[in-house]
Short mmCIF file of C-alpha atoms and ligand atoms in Angstrom, two decimals:
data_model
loop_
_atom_site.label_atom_id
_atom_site.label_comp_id
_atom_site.label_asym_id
_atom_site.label_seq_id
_atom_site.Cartn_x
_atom_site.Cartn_y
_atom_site.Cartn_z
CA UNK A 18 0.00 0.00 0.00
CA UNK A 19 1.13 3.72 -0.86
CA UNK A 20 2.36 5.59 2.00
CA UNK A 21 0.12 8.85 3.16
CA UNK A 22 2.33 11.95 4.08
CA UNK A 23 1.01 14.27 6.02
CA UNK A 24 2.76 17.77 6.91
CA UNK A 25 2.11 19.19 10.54
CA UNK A 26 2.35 23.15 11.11
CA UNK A 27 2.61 24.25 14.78
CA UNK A 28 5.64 25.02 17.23
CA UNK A 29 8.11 23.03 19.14
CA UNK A 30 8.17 22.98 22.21
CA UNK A 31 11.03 21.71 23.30
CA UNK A 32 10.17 20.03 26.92
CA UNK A 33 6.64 19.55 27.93
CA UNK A 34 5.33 16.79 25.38
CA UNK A 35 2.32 19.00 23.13
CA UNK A 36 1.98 19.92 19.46
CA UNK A 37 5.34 18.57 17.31
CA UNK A 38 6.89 16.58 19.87
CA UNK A 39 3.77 14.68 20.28
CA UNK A 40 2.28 14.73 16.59
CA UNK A 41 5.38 13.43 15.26
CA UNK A 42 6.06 10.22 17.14
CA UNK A 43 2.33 10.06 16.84
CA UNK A 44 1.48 9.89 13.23
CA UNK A 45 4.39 8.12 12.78
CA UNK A 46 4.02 5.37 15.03
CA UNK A 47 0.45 4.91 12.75
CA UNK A 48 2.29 4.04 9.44
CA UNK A 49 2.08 7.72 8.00
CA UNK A 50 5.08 9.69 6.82
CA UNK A 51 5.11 13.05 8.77
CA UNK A 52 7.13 16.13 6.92
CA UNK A 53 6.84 19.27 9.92
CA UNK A 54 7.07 22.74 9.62
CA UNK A 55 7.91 24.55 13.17
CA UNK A 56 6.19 27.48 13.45
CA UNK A 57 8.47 28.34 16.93
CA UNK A 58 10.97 26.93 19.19
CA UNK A 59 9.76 27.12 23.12
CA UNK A 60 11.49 25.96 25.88
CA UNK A 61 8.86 24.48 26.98
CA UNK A 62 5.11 24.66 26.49
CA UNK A 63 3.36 27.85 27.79
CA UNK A 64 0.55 26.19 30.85
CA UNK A 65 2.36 26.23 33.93
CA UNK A 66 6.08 26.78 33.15
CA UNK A 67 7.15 30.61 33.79
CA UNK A 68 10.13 32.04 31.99
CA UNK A 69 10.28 29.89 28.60
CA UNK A 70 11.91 31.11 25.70
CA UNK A 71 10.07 31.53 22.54
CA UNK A 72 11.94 31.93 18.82
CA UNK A 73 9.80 32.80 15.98
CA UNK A 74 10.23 30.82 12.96
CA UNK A 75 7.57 32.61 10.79
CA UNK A 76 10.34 33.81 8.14
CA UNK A 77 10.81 30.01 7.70
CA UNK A 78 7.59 29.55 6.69
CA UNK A 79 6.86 30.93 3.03
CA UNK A 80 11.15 30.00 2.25
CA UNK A 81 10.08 25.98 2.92
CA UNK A 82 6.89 26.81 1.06
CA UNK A 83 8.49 27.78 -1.82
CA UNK A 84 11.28 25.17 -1.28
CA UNK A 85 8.79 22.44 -1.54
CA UNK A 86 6.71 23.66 -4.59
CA UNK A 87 9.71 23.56 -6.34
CA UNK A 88 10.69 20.13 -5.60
CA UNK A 89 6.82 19.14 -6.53
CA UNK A 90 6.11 17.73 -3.09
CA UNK A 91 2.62 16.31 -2.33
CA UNK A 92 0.71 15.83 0.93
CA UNK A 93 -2.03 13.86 1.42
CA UNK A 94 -2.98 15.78 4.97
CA UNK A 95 -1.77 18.95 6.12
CA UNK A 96 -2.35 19.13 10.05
CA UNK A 97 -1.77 22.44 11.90
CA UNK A 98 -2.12 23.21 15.39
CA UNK A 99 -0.92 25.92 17.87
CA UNK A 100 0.53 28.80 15.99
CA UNK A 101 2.32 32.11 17.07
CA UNK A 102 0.77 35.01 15.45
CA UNK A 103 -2.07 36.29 12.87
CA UNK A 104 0.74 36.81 10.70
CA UNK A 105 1.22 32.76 10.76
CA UNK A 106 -2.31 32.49 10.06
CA UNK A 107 -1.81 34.39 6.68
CA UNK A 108 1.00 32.34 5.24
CA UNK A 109 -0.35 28.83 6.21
CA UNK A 110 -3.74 29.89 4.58
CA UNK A 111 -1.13 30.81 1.26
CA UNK A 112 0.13 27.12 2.02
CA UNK A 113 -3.68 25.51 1.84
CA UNK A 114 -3.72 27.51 -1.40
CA UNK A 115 -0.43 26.23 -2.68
CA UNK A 116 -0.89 22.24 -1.63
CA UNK A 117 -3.81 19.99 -2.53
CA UNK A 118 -4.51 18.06 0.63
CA UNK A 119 -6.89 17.27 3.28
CA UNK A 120 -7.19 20.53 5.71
CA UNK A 121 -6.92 19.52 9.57
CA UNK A 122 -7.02 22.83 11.82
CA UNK A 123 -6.83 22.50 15.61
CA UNK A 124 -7.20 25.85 16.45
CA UNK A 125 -5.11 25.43 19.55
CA UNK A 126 -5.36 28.85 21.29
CA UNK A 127 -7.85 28.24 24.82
CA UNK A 128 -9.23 25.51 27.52
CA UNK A 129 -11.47 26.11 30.47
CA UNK A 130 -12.55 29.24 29.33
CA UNK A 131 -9.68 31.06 28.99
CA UNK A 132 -6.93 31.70 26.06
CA UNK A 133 -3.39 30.72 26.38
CA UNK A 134 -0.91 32.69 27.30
CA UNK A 135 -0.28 34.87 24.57
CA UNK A 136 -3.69 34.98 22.61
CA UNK A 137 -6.04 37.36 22.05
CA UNK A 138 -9.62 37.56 21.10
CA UNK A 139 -8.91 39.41 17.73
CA UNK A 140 -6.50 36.04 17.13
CA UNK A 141 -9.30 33.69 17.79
CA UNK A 142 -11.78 35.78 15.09
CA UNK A 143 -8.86 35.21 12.63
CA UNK A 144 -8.53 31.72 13.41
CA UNK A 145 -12.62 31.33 12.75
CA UNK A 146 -11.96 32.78 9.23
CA UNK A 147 -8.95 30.32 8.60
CA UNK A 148 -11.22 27.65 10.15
CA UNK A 149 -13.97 28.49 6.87
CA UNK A 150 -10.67 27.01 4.60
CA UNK A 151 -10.45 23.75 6.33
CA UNK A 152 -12.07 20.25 5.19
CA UNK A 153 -11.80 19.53 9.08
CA UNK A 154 -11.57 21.70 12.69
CA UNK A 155 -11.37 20.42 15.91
CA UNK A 156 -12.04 23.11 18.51
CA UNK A 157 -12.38 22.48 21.91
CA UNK A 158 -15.73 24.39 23.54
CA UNK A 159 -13.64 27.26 24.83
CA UNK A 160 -12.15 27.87 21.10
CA UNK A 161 -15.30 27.22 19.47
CA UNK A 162 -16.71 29.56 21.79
CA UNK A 163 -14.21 32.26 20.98
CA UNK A 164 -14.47 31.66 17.34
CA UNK A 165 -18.24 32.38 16.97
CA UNK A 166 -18.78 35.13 20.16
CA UNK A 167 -20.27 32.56 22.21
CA UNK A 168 -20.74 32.56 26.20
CA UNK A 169 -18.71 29.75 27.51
CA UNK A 170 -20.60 27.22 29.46
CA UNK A 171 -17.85 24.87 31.92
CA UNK A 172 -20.65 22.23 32.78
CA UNK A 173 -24.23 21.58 33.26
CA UNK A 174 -24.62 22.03 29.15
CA UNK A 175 -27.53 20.52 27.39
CA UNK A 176 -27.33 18.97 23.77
CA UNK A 177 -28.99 22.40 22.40
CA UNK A 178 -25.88 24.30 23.48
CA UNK A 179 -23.45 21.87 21.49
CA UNK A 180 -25.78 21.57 18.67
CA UNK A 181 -25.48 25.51 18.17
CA UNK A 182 -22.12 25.85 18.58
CA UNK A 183 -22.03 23.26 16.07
CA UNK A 184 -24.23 25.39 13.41
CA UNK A 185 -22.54 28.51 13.86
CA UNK A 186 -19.10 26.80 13.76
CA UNK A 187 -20.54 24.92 10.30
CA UNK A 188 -21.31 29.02 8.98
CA UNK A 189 -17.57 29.13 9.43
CA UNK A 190 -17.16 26.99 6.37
CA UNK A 191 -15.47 23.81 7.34
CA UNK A 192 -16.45 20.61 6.12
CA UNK A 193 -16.58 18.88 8.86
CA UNK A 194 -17.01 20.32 12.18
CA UNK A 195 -15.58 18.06 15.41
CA UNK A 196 -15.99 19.83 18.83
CA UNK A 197 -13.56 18.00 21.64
CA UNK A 198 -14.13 17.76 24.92
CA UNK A 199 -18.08 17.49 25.46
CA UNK A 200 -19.14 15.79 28.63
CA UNK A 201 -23.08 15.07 29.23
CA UNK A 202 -22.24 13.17 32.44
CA UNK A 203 -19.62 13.27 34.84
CA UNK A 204 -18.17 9.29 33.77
CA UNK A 205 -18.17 10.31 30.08
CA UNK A 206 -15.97 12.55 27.91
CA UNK A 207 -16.16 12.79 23.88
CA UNK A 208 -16.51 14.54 21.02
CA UNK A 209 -19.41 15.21 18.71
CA UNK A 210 -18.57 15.73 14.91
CA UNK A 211 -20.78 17.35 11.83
CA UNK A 212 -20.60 16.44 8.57
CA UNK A 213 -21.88 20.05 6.74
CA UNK A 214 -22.37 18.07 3.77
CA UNK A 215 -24.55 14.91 4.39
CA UNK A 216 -25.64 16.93 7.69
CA UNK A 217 -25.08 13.74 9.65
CA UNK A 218 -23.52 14.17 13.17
CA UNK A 219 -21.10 11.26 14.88
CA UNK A 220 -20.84 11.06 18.59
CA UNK A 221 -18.07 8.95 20.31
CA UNK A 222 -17.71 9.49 24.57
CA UNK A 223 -14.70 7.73 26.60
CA UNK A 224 -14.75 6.89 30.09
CA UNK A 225 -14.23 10.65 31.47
CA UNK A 226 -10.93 10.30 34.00
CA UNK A 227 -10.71 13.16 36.92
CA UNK A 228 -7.24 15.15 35.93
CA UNK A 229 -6.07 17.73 33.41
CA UNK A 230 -2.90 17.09 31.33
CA UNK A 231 -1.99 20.29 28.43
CA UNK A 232 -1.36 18.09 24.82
CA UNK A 233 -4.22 15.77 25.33
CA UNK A 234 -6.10 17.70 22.26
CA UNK A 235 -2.54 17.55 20.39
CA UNK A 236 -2.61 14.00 21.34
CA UNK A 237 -6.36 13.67 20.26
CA UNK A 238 -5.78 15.88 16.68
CA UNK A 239 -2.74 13.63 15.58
CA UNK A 240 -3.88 10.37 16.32
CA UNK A 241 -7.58 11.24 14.46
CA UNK A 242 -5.60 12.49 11.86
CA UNK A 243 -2.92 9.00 11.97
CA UNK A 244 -6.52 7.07 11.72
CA UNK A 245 -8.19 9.12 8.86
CA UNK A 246 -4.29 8.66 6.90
CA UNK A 247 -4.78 4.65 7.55
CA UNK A 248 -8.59 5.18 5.72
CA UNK A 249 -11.19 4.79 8.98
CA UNK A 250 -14.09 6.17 9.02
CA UNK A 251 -14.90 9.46 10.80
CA UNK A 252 -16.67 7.67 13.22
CA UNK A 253 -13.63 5.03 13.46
CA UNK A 254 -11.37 7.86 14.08
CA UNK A 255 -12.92 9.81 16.58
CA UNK A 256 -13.20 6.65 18.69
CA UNK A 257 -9.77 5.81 17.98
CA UNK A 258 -8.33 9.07 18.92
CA UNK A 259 -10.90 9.17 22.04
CA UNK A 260 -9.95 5.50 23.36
CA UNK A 261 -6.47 6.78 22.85
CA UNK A 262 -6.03 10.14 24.66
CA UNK A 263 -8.29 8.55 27.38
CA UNK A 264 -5.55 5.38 28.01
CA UNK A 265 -2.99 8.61 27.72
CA UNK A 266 -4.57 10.19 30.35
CA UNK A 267 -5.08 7.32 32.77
CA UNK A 268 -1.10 5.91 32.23
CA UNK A 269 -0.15 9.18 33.59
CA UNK A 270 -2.36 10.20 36.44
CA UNK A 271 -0.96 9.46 40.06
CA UNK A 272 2.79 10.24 38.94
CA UNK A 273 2.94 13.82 40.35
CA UNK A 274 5.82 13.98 38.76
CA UNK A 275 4.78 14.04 35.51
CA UNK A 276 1.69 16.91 35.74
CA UNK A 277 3.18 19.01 32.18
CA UNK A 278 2.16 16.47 30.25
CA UNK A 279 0.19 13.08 29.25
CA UNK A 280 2.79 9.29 28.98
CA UNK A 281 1.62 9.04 25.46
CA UNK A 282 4.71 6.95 24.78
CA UNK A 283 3.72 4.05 27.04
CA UNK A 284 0.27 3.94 24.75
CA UNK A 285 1.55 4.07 20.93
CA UNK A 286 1.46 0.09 21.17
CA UNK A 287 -2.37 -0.37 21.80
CA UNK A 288 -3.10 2.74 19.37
CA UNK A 289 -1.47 0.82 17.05
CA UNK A 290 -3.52 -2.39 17.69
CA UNK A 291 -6.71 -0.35 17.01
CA UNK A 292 -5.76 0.47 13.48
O1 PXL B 1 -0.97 21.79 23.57
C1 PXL B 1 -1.20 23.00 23.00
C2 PXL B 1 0.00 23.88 23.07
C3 PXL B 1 0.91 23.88 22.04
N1 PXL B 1 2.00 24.65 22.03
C4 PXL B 1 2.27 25.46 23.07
C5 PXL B 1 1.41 25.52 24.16
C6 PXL B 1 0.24 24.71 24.16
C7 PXL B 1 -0.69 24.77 25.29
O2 PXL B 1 -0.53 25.46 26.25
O3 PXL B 1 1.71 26.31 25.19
C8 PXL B 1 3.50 26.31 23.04
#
């Protein structure tokens, strides 16, 4: 079988286990080729380190660009996650333009209500219209809040809430609309996706564990995308990448040790097996 290549577009960080550092051993692991582009290089991640470094590689950006058209490279998936500035937003929108793949945003900018470190609000409205370009967007309630001027609920939602976030996300103009992180109950955690196309809507919910890890939606966005790359179904894939963040999650809680970031590495073997 012909290998998929996928390119993923966010930052390096270079302790703390989120975005490239996790994406990359990540697709990988699932059979897929994965090309990167760095959109910075941290120290570490930004939620709960003080004092990290941050280099700017957006200059980078349109040089590899044009680098790569000239070699003819092709993609099957571009994947992009946290990036730096609304200037970054620009030139990976050229890059959609340039490349014919499948579009994957995370628009990794906000949790629990509140934006990273960093972020700002006229970001997030930015990120909505780069969110219209992509086949596929996987917000998290707090972005998909921020992206369509929506109050932010924390818990106690009904399905009505979810189901309008989900239409005004689908005005945006992505294909496919996946919103992470949607608990009904207390025990359960999942995600409900929209196809804006066949207008049918896929639900998948994991057992919900009781901690907080930053990179579990980097973990959750690269192995989705590893499953869609190995041909599963949306349905498939959202459970895959569910089942998988969730055994992340629970390999790592009770090591106090380890509270920047999810033992993804002690999982890739049963990730595997669900392929
Ligand atoms: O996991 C998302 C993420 C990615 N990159 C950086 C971050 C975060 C979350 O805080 O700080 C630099």
């Amino acid at each position: 079988m012909e290998q998929k290549r996928v390119v993923s577009i966010q930052d390096i960080s270079c302790f703390g286990k989120c975005s490239l550092t996790v994406a990359l051993p990540i697709i990988s692991a699932m059979g897929v080729e994965t090309a990167i582009i760095p959109t910075a290089v941290l120290s570490t991640h930004t939620g709960g380190f003080t004092g990290f470094t941050f280099t700017d590689l957006s200059d980078d950006i349109p040089a590899i660009e044009k680098h790569w058209l000239s070699l003819g490279l092709k993609f099957d998936a571009v994947y992009t996650g946290y990036l730096g500035s609304i200037k970054q937003i620009e030139m990976i929108e050229n890059f959609f333009d340039c490349f014919d793949a499948l579009k994957v945003v995370d628009p990794v900018m906000a949790d629990h209500g509140k934006l990273y470190t960093g972020f700002t609000v006229e970001y997030a409205k930015r990120m909505a219209k780069m969110c219209g370009k992509a086949d596929i967007i996987l917000p998290n309630i707090t972005e998909a809040c921020l992206m369509t001027d929506t109050e932010y609920v924390d818990s106690g939602y009904d399905k009505s809430y979810i189901d309008g976030l989900i239409q005004k996300l689908a005005k945006l103009g992505a294909k496919k609309v996946c919103i992470t992180g949607v608990s009904y109950k207390p025990e359960e955690l999942g995600v409900v996706l929209f196809d804006t196309i066949t207008k049918k809507t896929t639900e998948y919910y994991s057992k919900r564990i009781d901690a907080q890890y930053h990179g579990t939606g980097d973990c959750f966005a690269s192995s989705f995308v590893g499953a869609v790359m190995n041909g599963k179904t949306m349905y498939e894939s959202i459970k895959i990448a569910a089942e998988f963040t969730a055994e992340c999650i629970d390999k790592t809680v009770g090591d106090k040790q380890h509270w920047y970031g999810v033992k993804f590495e002690n999982c890739l073997g049963d990730l595997i097996k669900m392929l």
